[in-house]
Amino acid sequence: MRLDGLLVRYLAVAVVGVFIISTGEASVPTGPYISYQTTSTLDDDVNDNHPDATSTTVGSSLPTGTPGNASMSVVSTDSDSMTVLEGGHHTTTLINGTATSSSTPTPSTSPVVNTQPCNGYVEFCDRSYSNITNIVAHNSPFVRPGNIASNQALDLEDQLNDGIRTIQFQTHLINGTLYLCHTNCDLLNVGPLEDYLARVNRWMRKNPYEVITIFMGNFDLVNPANFTGPIERSGLMDLVWTPPKVPMGLDDWPTLASMILSNKRAIFTLDYGTNQTAFPWLMDQFSQVWETPFSPTHEDFPCTVQRPPGLPPKEIANRMYMANHNLNLRVDLGLTDAEILVPNMAYLVDTNGVSGYGSLGSMAENCTDKWGRPPNFLLVDYYNYGKPNGSVFEVAAQMNNVTYKGNCCGKSSDATTHLGTMLSYEE
């Protein structure tokens, strides 16, 4: 696609040397990849929520303002026990085996049924974190109408209310402060990382049965210590989950219920430059998760491993994986070998669809067939678009073998794109 006139001059000034690509696919972000020869086990007290924990009561640590001033307690969390979620207006229970507690258990012939959803579904409570497919809001903070670098239409709170449980973004260090910028802070800067995470914190305090995953991009490859201050000042630190092992294998992850019961519900990863010796809770993304090709421009959406490169089959099988399903469009700036990538809005509804060529549903099925398990993360632009709006959540529900509840999304979709009527779509 070719653009001329004032728009070309604006884009050339805004993104020259930044978004510009010359030939072939988009430049793939890269950095130092960490390779572990052995698995390290951290101290037992890093969390009270890993599968071998014996007993935890966390009611006093829950925030005020939760439904009914909810408290939560766990009767016992060993592998042969029953976990009880207690709070709000009712008591809920998960079946993991034979119930045990400090008192002599009373055998029961009646089935115990959990009615408290975890991340939106009752079925997720006793599932391992690594056995759930999540929709990822690609570049979650970048919501600015009229800006070519935006990737979402709805604000963070709408995203979370609609069912997004994994957010992803890019950070840039400017004068000692981490900002959320898309490739270049002159192109799109939505403010400090700390402010954005404070909004996540406020939402999580009001929603105590939700586990949120945060994929952070370290664009400038700065020291990971730069991230600890914003996270601490945001108020999230007491909710941060710390892995009991480094790295975490596919079968090492706890259940959502155990994370919720311990009130350690915020999972942080950094793509490059982590140091889990100094900050064990700031997880190295690519030691836990591999990804399919970055910024695809063709509807084929191959489910091959791109990052980290050269991953052995055994490690592919032992890590979670993310399917990148954000279709991009090449825009010719009218300069020599100068192009940028923007979300392909013309195909967006089909891209986020449940079925059909190039759809999210089709890619998810192809990945499942190829790797013998569904993707853990489905990364999308403008998650609220689809057939119908919010169809990305229906795809995730199918991968999770649960029934999609519908009723998405937070606001009516604004179909006018950042390039004006050239790519506009009307529902």
Coordinates of C-alpha atoms in Angstrom, one line a residue:
M1 CA 0.0 0.0 0.0
R2 CA 1.3 3.5 -0.9
L3 CA 0.7 6.8 0.8
D4 CA 1.4 10.2 -0.5
G5 CA 1.3 13.9 0.6
L6 CA 1.2 15.2 4.1
L7 CA 0.7 11.8 5.7
V8 CA 3.9 10.5 4.2
R9 CA 5.9 13.5 5.4
Y10 CA 4.4 13.1 8.9
L11 CA 5.2 9.4 9.1
A12 CA 8.7 9.9 7.7
V13 CA 9.5 12.3 10.4
A14 CA 7.9 10.2 13.1
V15 CA 9.3 6.9 12.3
V16 CA 12.4 7.2 10.2
G17 CA 15.0 4.8 11.4
V18 CA 12.5 3.2 13.8
F19 CA 9.6 1.3 12.2
I20 CA 11.2 1.3 8.8
I21 CA 12.0 -2.0 7.2
S22 CA 13.6 -2.6 3.8
T23 CA 13.0 -6.1 2.5
G24 CA 11.6 -9.4 3.8
E25 CA 9.8 -9.7 7.0
A26 CA 9.8 -7.3 9.9
S27 CA 13.0 -7.1 11.9
V28 CA 12.7 -9.6 14.8
P29 CA 13.4 -8.1 18.2
T30 CA 16.3 -9.9 19.8
G31 CA 18.6 -9.8 22.8
P32 CA 20.6 -12.2 25.0
Y33 CA 18.8 -15.5 25.4
I34 CA 19.4 -17.4 28.6
S35 CA 20.1 -21.1 28.4
Y36 CA 19.8 -23.2 31.6
Q37 CA 21.7 -26.5 31.8
T38 CA 20.0 -27.3 35.1
T39 CA 17.0 -26.3 37.1
S40 CA 17.5 -24.4 40.3
T41 CA 15.1 -24.8 43.2
L42 CA 14.4 -21.6 45.2
D43 CA 13.8 -21.4 48.9
D44 CA 10.6 -23.0 50.0
D45 CA 9.2 -19.7 51.4
V46 CA 9.3 -17.8 48.1
N47 CA 5.6 -18.5 47.9
D48 CA 3.0 -20.3 49.9
N49 CA 1.2 -21.3 46.7
H50 CA 3.3 -24.0 45.0
P51 CA 1.8 -27.5 44.8
D52 CA 3.7 -28.8 47.8
A53 CA 2.6 -26.2 50.3
T54 CA 1.1 -27.6 53.4
S55 CA -1.3 -25.0 54.8
T56 CA -2.0 -21.3 54.3
T57 CA -4.5 -18.7 55.5
V58 CA -4.4 -15.4 53.8
G59 CA -7.7 -13.8 54.7
S60 CA -6.0 -11.0 56.6
S61 CA -3.9 -10.1 53.6
L62 CA -6.7 -9.5 51.2
P63 CA -7.6 -5.9 50.3
T64 CA -10.6 -4.2 51.8
G65 CA -13.4 -3.5 49.3
T66 CA -13.5 -7.0 47.9
P67 CA -17.0 -8.5 47.5
G68 CA -18.5 -9.0 51.0
N69 CA -15.1 -8.2 52.5
A70 CA -14.1 -11.6 51.3
S71 CA -11.6 -13.7 53.1
M72 CA -9.9 -16.8 51.7
S73 CA -8.5 -19.8 53.4
V74 CA -7.0 -23.1 52.3
V75 CA -7.7 -26.2 54.3
S76 CA -4.7 -27.9 52.9
T77 CA -2.9 -27.8 49.6
D78 CA -1.0 -31.1 49.4
S79 CA -1.6 -33.2 46.3
D80 CA -4.2 -35.4 48.1
S81 CA -6.3 -32.7 49.6
M82 CA -9.3 -30.5 48.9
T83 CA -8.9 -26.8 48.5
V84 CA -11.6 -24.6 49.8
L85 CA -12.2 -21.1 48.5
E86 CA -14.1 -19.2 51.2
G87 CA -15.3 -15.6 50.8
G88 CA -18.0 -13.2 49.5
H89 CA -21.5 -14.5 49.8
H90 CA -20.7 -18.2 49.6
T91 CA -18.2 -20.9 50.3
T92 CA -16.7 -22.7 47.3
T93 CA -14.7 -25.9 47.0
L94 CA -12.3 -27.6 44.6
I95 CA -11.9 -31.3 44.5
N96 CA -8.3 -32.5 44.5
G97 CA -8.8 -35.7 46.4
T98 CA -9.7 -36.6 49.9
A99 CA -10.3 -33.6 52.2
T100 CA -7.9 -33.1 55.1
S101 CA -7.6 -30.4 57.8
S102 CA -6.2 -30.0 61.2
S103 CA -9.3 -31.8 62.6
T104 CA -10.3 -35.3 61.7
P105 CA -12.0 -35.2 58.4
T106 CA -15.6 -36.5 58.0
P107 CA -16.1 -38.7 55.0
S108 CA -18.7 -37.5 52.6
T109 CA -20.5 -39.3 49.9
S110 CA -21.9 -36.0 48.4
P111 CA -19.9 -34.5 45.5
V112 CA -18.4 -31.1 46.4
V113 CA -18.9 -28.5 43.7
N114 CA -16.9 -25.3 43.3
T115 CA -19.0 -22.3 42.3
Q116 CA -16.4 -19.5 42.5
P117 CA -14.8 -18.8 39.1
C118 CA -11.1 -18.3 38.7
N119 CA -10.2 -16.1 35.8
G120 CA -13.8 -16.2 34.7
Y121 CA -14.4 -20.0 34.7
V122 CA -15.0 -22.4 37.6
E123 CA -13.2 -25.1 35.5
F124 CA -10.0 -23.1 35.6
C125 CA -9.6 -23.2 39.4
D126 CA -8.0 -26.6 39.7
R127 CA -6.1 -26.4 36.4
S128 CA -2.5 -25.7 36.2
Y129 CA -1.6 -22.2 35.0
S130 CA 0.2 -23.9 32.1
N131 CA -2.9 -25.8 31.1
I132 CA -5.0 -22.7 30.1
T133 CA -5.2 -20.7 26.9
N134 CA -5.2 -16.9 27.4
I135 CA -5.9 -14.0 25.1
V136 CA -3.0 -11.5 25.2
A137 CA -3.7 -7.8 24.5
H138 CA -0.8 -7.0 22.2
N139 CA 0.7 -3.7 23.3
S140 CA -2.1 -3.3 25.8
P141 CA -1.4 0.4 26.8
F142 CA -1.2 1.7 23.3
V143 CA -4.7 3.1 23.0
R144 CA -4.8 6.5 21.2
P145 CA -7.3 7.2 18.5
G146 CA -5.7 8.7 15.4
N147 CA -2.2 7.4 16.2
I148 CA -0.8 4.9 13.8
A149 CA 1.2 3.1 16.5
S150 CA -1.9 2.1 18.5
N151 CA -2.8 -1.6 18.8
Q152 CA -5.9 -1.6 21.0
A153 CA -9.2 0.4 21.0
L154 CA -10.2 0.0 24.6
D155 CA -8.5 1.1 27.8
L156 CA -6.9 -1.2 30.3
E157 CA -9.9 -1.4 32.6
D158 CA -12.2 -2.4 29.7
Q159 CA -9.6 -5.0 28.6
L160 CA -9.6 -6.6 32.1
N161 CA -13.3 -6.4 32.6
D162 CA -13.9 -8.0 29.2
G163 CA -11.7 -11.0 30.1
I164 CA -8.1 -10.1 29.1
R165 CA -5.9 -11.8 31.7
T166 CA -2.5 -11.3 29.9
I167 CA -1.2 -7.9 28.9
Q168 CA 1.9 -7.2 26.9
F169 CA 3.8 -4.0 26.2
Q170 CA 7.2 -2.3 25.4
T171 CA 9.2 -0.1 27.7
H172 CA 11.8 2.6 27.1
L173 CA 14.1 4.3 29.6
I174 CA 14.1 8.1 29.5
N175 CA 16.1 10.1 32.0
G176 CA 15.9 7.3 34.5
T177 CA 12.2 6.7 34.1
L178 CA 10.6 3.7 32.3
Y179 CA 7.9 4.8 29.9
L180 CA 5.5 2.9 27.8
C181 CA 6.3 3.8 24.2
H182 CA 5.7 2.0 20.9
T183 CA 9.1 1.7 19.3
N184 CA 9.8 5.4 19.6
C185 CA 8.6 7.7 22.3
D186 CA 8.2 10.5 19.8
L187 CA 5.7 8.3 17.9
L188 CA 3.6 7.1 20.9
N189 CA 4.2 7.6 24.6
V190 CA 1.3 6.8 26.9
G191 CA 3.2 7.6 30.2
P192 CA 5.3 5.9 32.9
L193 CA 5.2 2.2 33.5
E194 CA 4.5 2.9 37.2
D195 CA 1.2 4.7 36.4
Y196 CA 0.0 1.9 34.2
L197 CA 0.8 -0.8 36.7
A198 CA -0.9 1.2 39.4
R199 CA -4.1 0.8 37.4
V200 CA -3.5 -2.9 37.1
N201 CA -3.1 -3.0 40.9
R202 CA -6.3 -1.1 41.6
W203 CA -8.2 -3.5 39.3
M204 CA -6.7 -6.6 40.9
R205 CA -7.6 -5.4 44.4
K206 CA -11.2 -5.2 43.4
N207 CA -11.1 -8.6 41.7
P208 CA -9.4 -11.1 44.2
Y209 CA -10.1 -14.2 42.2
E210 CA -8.2 -13.2 39.1
V211 CA -4.6 -14.0 38.0
I212 CA -2.9 -11.5 35.7
T213 CA 0.2 -12.1 33.6
I214 CA 2.3 -9.2 32.5
F215 CA 4.8 -9.6 29.6
M216 CA 7.2 -6.6 29.6
G217 CA 9.5 -5.7 26.7
N218 CA 12.9 -4.4 27.6
F219 CA 13.4 -2.4 24.4
D220 CA 16.6 -0.7 25.5
L221 CA 18.0 -3.8 27.2
V222 CA 18.5 -1.9 30.5
N223 CA 19.4 -3.4 33.8
P224 CA 16.3 -5.3 35.3
A225 CA 16.8 -3.3 38.5
N226 CA 15.1 -0.4 36.6
F227 CA 11.8 -2.4 36.7
T228 CA 11.7 -3.1 40.4
G229 CA 11.0 0.5 41.5
P230 CA 7.9 1.1 39.3
I231 CA 6.5 -2.3 40.3
E232 CA 7.0 -1.7 44.0
R233 CA 5.6 1.9 43.8
S234 CA 2.6 0.7 41.8
G235 CA 1.4 -1.3 44.8
L236 CA 1.6 -4.7 43.1
M237 CA 4.6 -6.1 44.9
D238 CA 2.7 -8.0 47.5
L239 CA 0.7 -9.7 44.8
V240 CA 3.7 -10.8 42.8
W241 CA 4.2 -14.6 42.3
T242 CA 7.7 -16.0 42.6
P243 CA 8.5 -19.3 40.8
P244 CA 9.7 -22.1 43.0
K245 CA 12.1 -23.2 40.2
V246 CA 14.2 -21.5 37.6
P247 CA 13.3 -22.2 34.8
M248 CA 9.7 -23.5 35.2
G249 CA 8.9 -26.6 33.2
L250 CA 5.5 -27.1 31.7
D251 CA 4.4 -29.4 34.6
D252 CA 5.9 -27.2 37.3
W253 CA 3.2 -24.6 37.4
P254 CA 0.6 -24.4 40.2
T255 CA -3.1 -24.2 39.8
L256 CA -4.9 -20.9 39.6
A257 CA -6.7 -21.7 42.9
S258 CA -3.4 -22.0 44.7
M259 CA -2.2 -18.7 43.4
I260 CA -5.5 -17.0 44.3
L261 CA -5.5 -18.6 47.8
S262 CA -2.0 -17.3 48.5
N263 CA -2.9 -13.9 47.0
K264 CA 0.1 -14.1 44.7
R265 CA -1.7 -13.4 41.5
A266 CA 0.6 -11.2 39.4
I267 CA 3.0 -12.9 37.1
F268 CA 5.8 -10.7 35.7
T269 CA 8.1 -11.7 32.8
L270 CA 10.8 -9.7 30.9
D271 CA 11.8 -10.6 27.4
Y272 CA 15.5 -9.7 27.7
G273 CA 18.0 -8.9 30.4
T274 CA 16.5 -10.6 33.4
N275 CA 18.5 -11.6 36.5
Q276 CA 16.5 -14.2 38.5
T277 CA 19.3 -14.6 40.9
A278 CA 18.8 -11.0 42.0
F279 CA 15.0 -10.8 41.2
P280 CA 13.6 -14.3 41.1
W281 CA 10.1 -13.1 40.6
L282 CA 10.9 -11.2 37.4
M283 CA 10.9 -14.2 35.2
D284 CA 12.9 -14.6 32.0
Q285 CA 10.1 -14.8 29.3
F286 CA 11.8 -17.0 26.8
S287 CA 13.0 -19.6 29.4
Q288 CA 9.3 -20.2 30.1
V289 CA 7.6 -19.3 26.8
W290 CA 8.5 -19.7 23.1
E291 CA 6.8 -17.7 20.4
T292 CA 5.7 -18.1 16.8
P293 CA 6.9 -15.6 14.1
F294 CA 6.8 -12.0 15.2
S295 CA 4.7 -9.3 13.4
P296 CA 3.3 -11.6 10.6
T297 CA 2.2 -10.0 7.4
H298 CA 0.6 -13.0 5.7
E299 CA -2.6 -14.8 6.8
D300 CA -0.9 -18.2 6.8
F301 CA 0.3 -17.6 10.4
P302 CA 2.8 -20.4 10.7
C303 CA 3.0 -22.1 14.0
T304 CA 6.8 -22.5 14.0
V305 CA 9.2 -21.6 16.7
Q306 CA 10.9 -18.2 16.1
R307 CA 12.0 -17.0 19.5
P308 CA 14.2 -18.2 21.1
P309 CA 16.0 -19.5 18.0
G310 CA 17.3 -23.0 17.8
L311 CA 15.3 -24.4 20.6
P312 CA 15.7 -28.2 20.9
P313 CA 12.6 -30.3 20.6
K314 CA 12.7 -31.4 24.2
E315 CA 12.7 -27.8 25.4
I316 CA 9.9 -26.9 22.9
A317 CA 7.8 -29.6 24.5
N318 CA 8.6 -28.5 28.1
R319 CA 7.7 -24.8 27.7
M320 CA 4.5 -22.8 27.3
Y321 CA 4.1 -21.1 24.0
M322 CA 2.6 -17.9 22.5
A323 CA 0.9 -17.8 19.1
N324 CA 1.4 -14.3 17.6
H325 CA -1.8 -13.6 15.6
N326 CA -1.6 -9.9 14.9
L327 CA -1.8 -9.4 11.1
N328 CA 0.3 -6.4 9.9
L329 CA 0.2 -4.3 6.8
R330 CA 3.2 -2.9 5.0
V331 CA 2.9 0.8 4.3
D332 CA 5.2 2.4 1.7
L333 CA 6.3 5.8 2.9
G334 CA 7.3 6.9 -0.6
L335 CA 10.9 6.9 0.4
T336 CA 13.7 4.6 -0.9
D337 CA 13.2 1.2 0.8
A338 CA 11.1 2.8 3.5
E339 CA 8.2 0.9 4.9
I340 CA 6.4 0.6 8.2
L341 CA 4.2 -2.1 9.7
V342 CA 0.7 -1.2 11.0
P343 CA -2.2 -3.4 12.1
N344 CA -4.1 -4.6 9.0
M345 CA -7.5 -3.2 9.9
A346 CA -9.1 -4.3 6.6
Y347 CA -8.8 -8.0 7.6
L348 CA -9.1 -7.5 11.4
V349 CA -12.6 -8.9 11.8
D350 CA -11.5 -12.1 9.9
T351 CA -8.2 -12.2 11.6
N352 CA -9.9 -12.3 15.0
G353 CA -12.5 -14.7 13.9
V354 CA -13.4 -18.2 15.1
S355 CA -13.1 -19.9 11.8
G356 CA -11.9 -19.4 8.2
Y357 CA -8.6 -18.8 6.5
G358 CA -6.3 -16.5 8.5
S359 CA -8.6 -16.6 11.5
L360 CA -7.4 -17.0 15.1
G361 CA -9.5 -20.1 15.4
S362 CA -7.7 -21.7 12.5
M363 CA -4.3 -20.8 13.8
A364 CA -5.1 -22.2 17.3
E365 CA -6.3 -25.4 15.8
N366 CA -3.2 -25.7 13.5
C367 CA -0.9 -25.1 16.5
T368 CA -2.8 -27.7 18.6
D369 CA -2.4 -30.2 15.8
K370 CA 1.3 -29.5 15.3
W371 CA 2.4 -29.5 18.9
G372 CA -0.2 -31.8 20.5
R373 CA -1.5 -29.1 22.9
P374 CA -3.2 -25.7 22.5
P375 CA -1.3 -22.4 22.7
N376 CA -1.0 -21.0 26.2
F377 CA -1.2 -17.4 24.8
L378 CA -3.0 -16.0 21.8
L379 CA -1.7 -12.5 21.0
V380 CA -4.0 -10.2 19.1
D381 CA -4.5 -6.6 18.1
Y382 CA -7.9 -4.9 18.8
Y383 CA -9.2 -7.9 20.7
N384 CA -12.8 -6.4 20.7
Y385 CA -13.2 -6.7 16.9
G386 CA -14.4 -10.0 15.4
K387 CA -17.4 -12.1 14.3
P388 CA -19.0 -11.1 16.6
N389 CA -17.0 -8.6 18.7
G390 CA -15.0 -10.5 21.2
S391 CA -14.8 -13.7 19.1
V392 CA -11.2 -14.1 20.3
F393 CA -12.5 -15.2 23.6
E394 CA -14.7 -17.8 22.0
V395 CA -11.5 -19.2 20.4
A396 CA -9.8 -19.3 23.8
A397 CA -12.9 -21.0 25.3
Q398 CA -12.8 -23.7 22.6
M399 CA -9.1 -24.3 23.3
N400 CA -9.9 -24.5 27.0
N401 CA -12.9 -26.8 26.4
V402 CA -15.3 -24.5 28.3
T403 CA -18.4 -22.6 27.2
Y404 CA -17.9 -19.1 26.0
K405 CA -20.1 -16.7 27.9
G406 CA -20.3 -13.9 25.3
N407 CA -21.3 -10.3 26.2
C408 CA -18.1 -8.6 24.9
C409 CA -16.9 -5.9 24.7
G410 CA -16.6 -2.9 27.0
K411 CA -17.5 -0.2 24.5
S412 CA -18.7 -0.3 20.9
S413 CA -15.9 -0.7 18.5
D414 CA -14.7 2.4 16.7
A415 CA -14.1 1.1 13.2
T416 CA -12.4 4.2 11.9
T417 CA -8.7 3.3 11.7
H418 CA -5.6 5.3 12.2
L419 CA -5.2 5.7 8.4
G420 CA -8.7 7.2 8.0
T421 CA -11.3 5.9 5.6
M422 CA -8.8 4.0 3.5
L423 CA -9.0 1.0 5.8
S424 CA -12.3 1.7 7.5
Y425 CA -14.6 -1.1 8.3
E426 CA -18.3 -0.9 9.2
E427 CA -20.0 -3.6 11.2

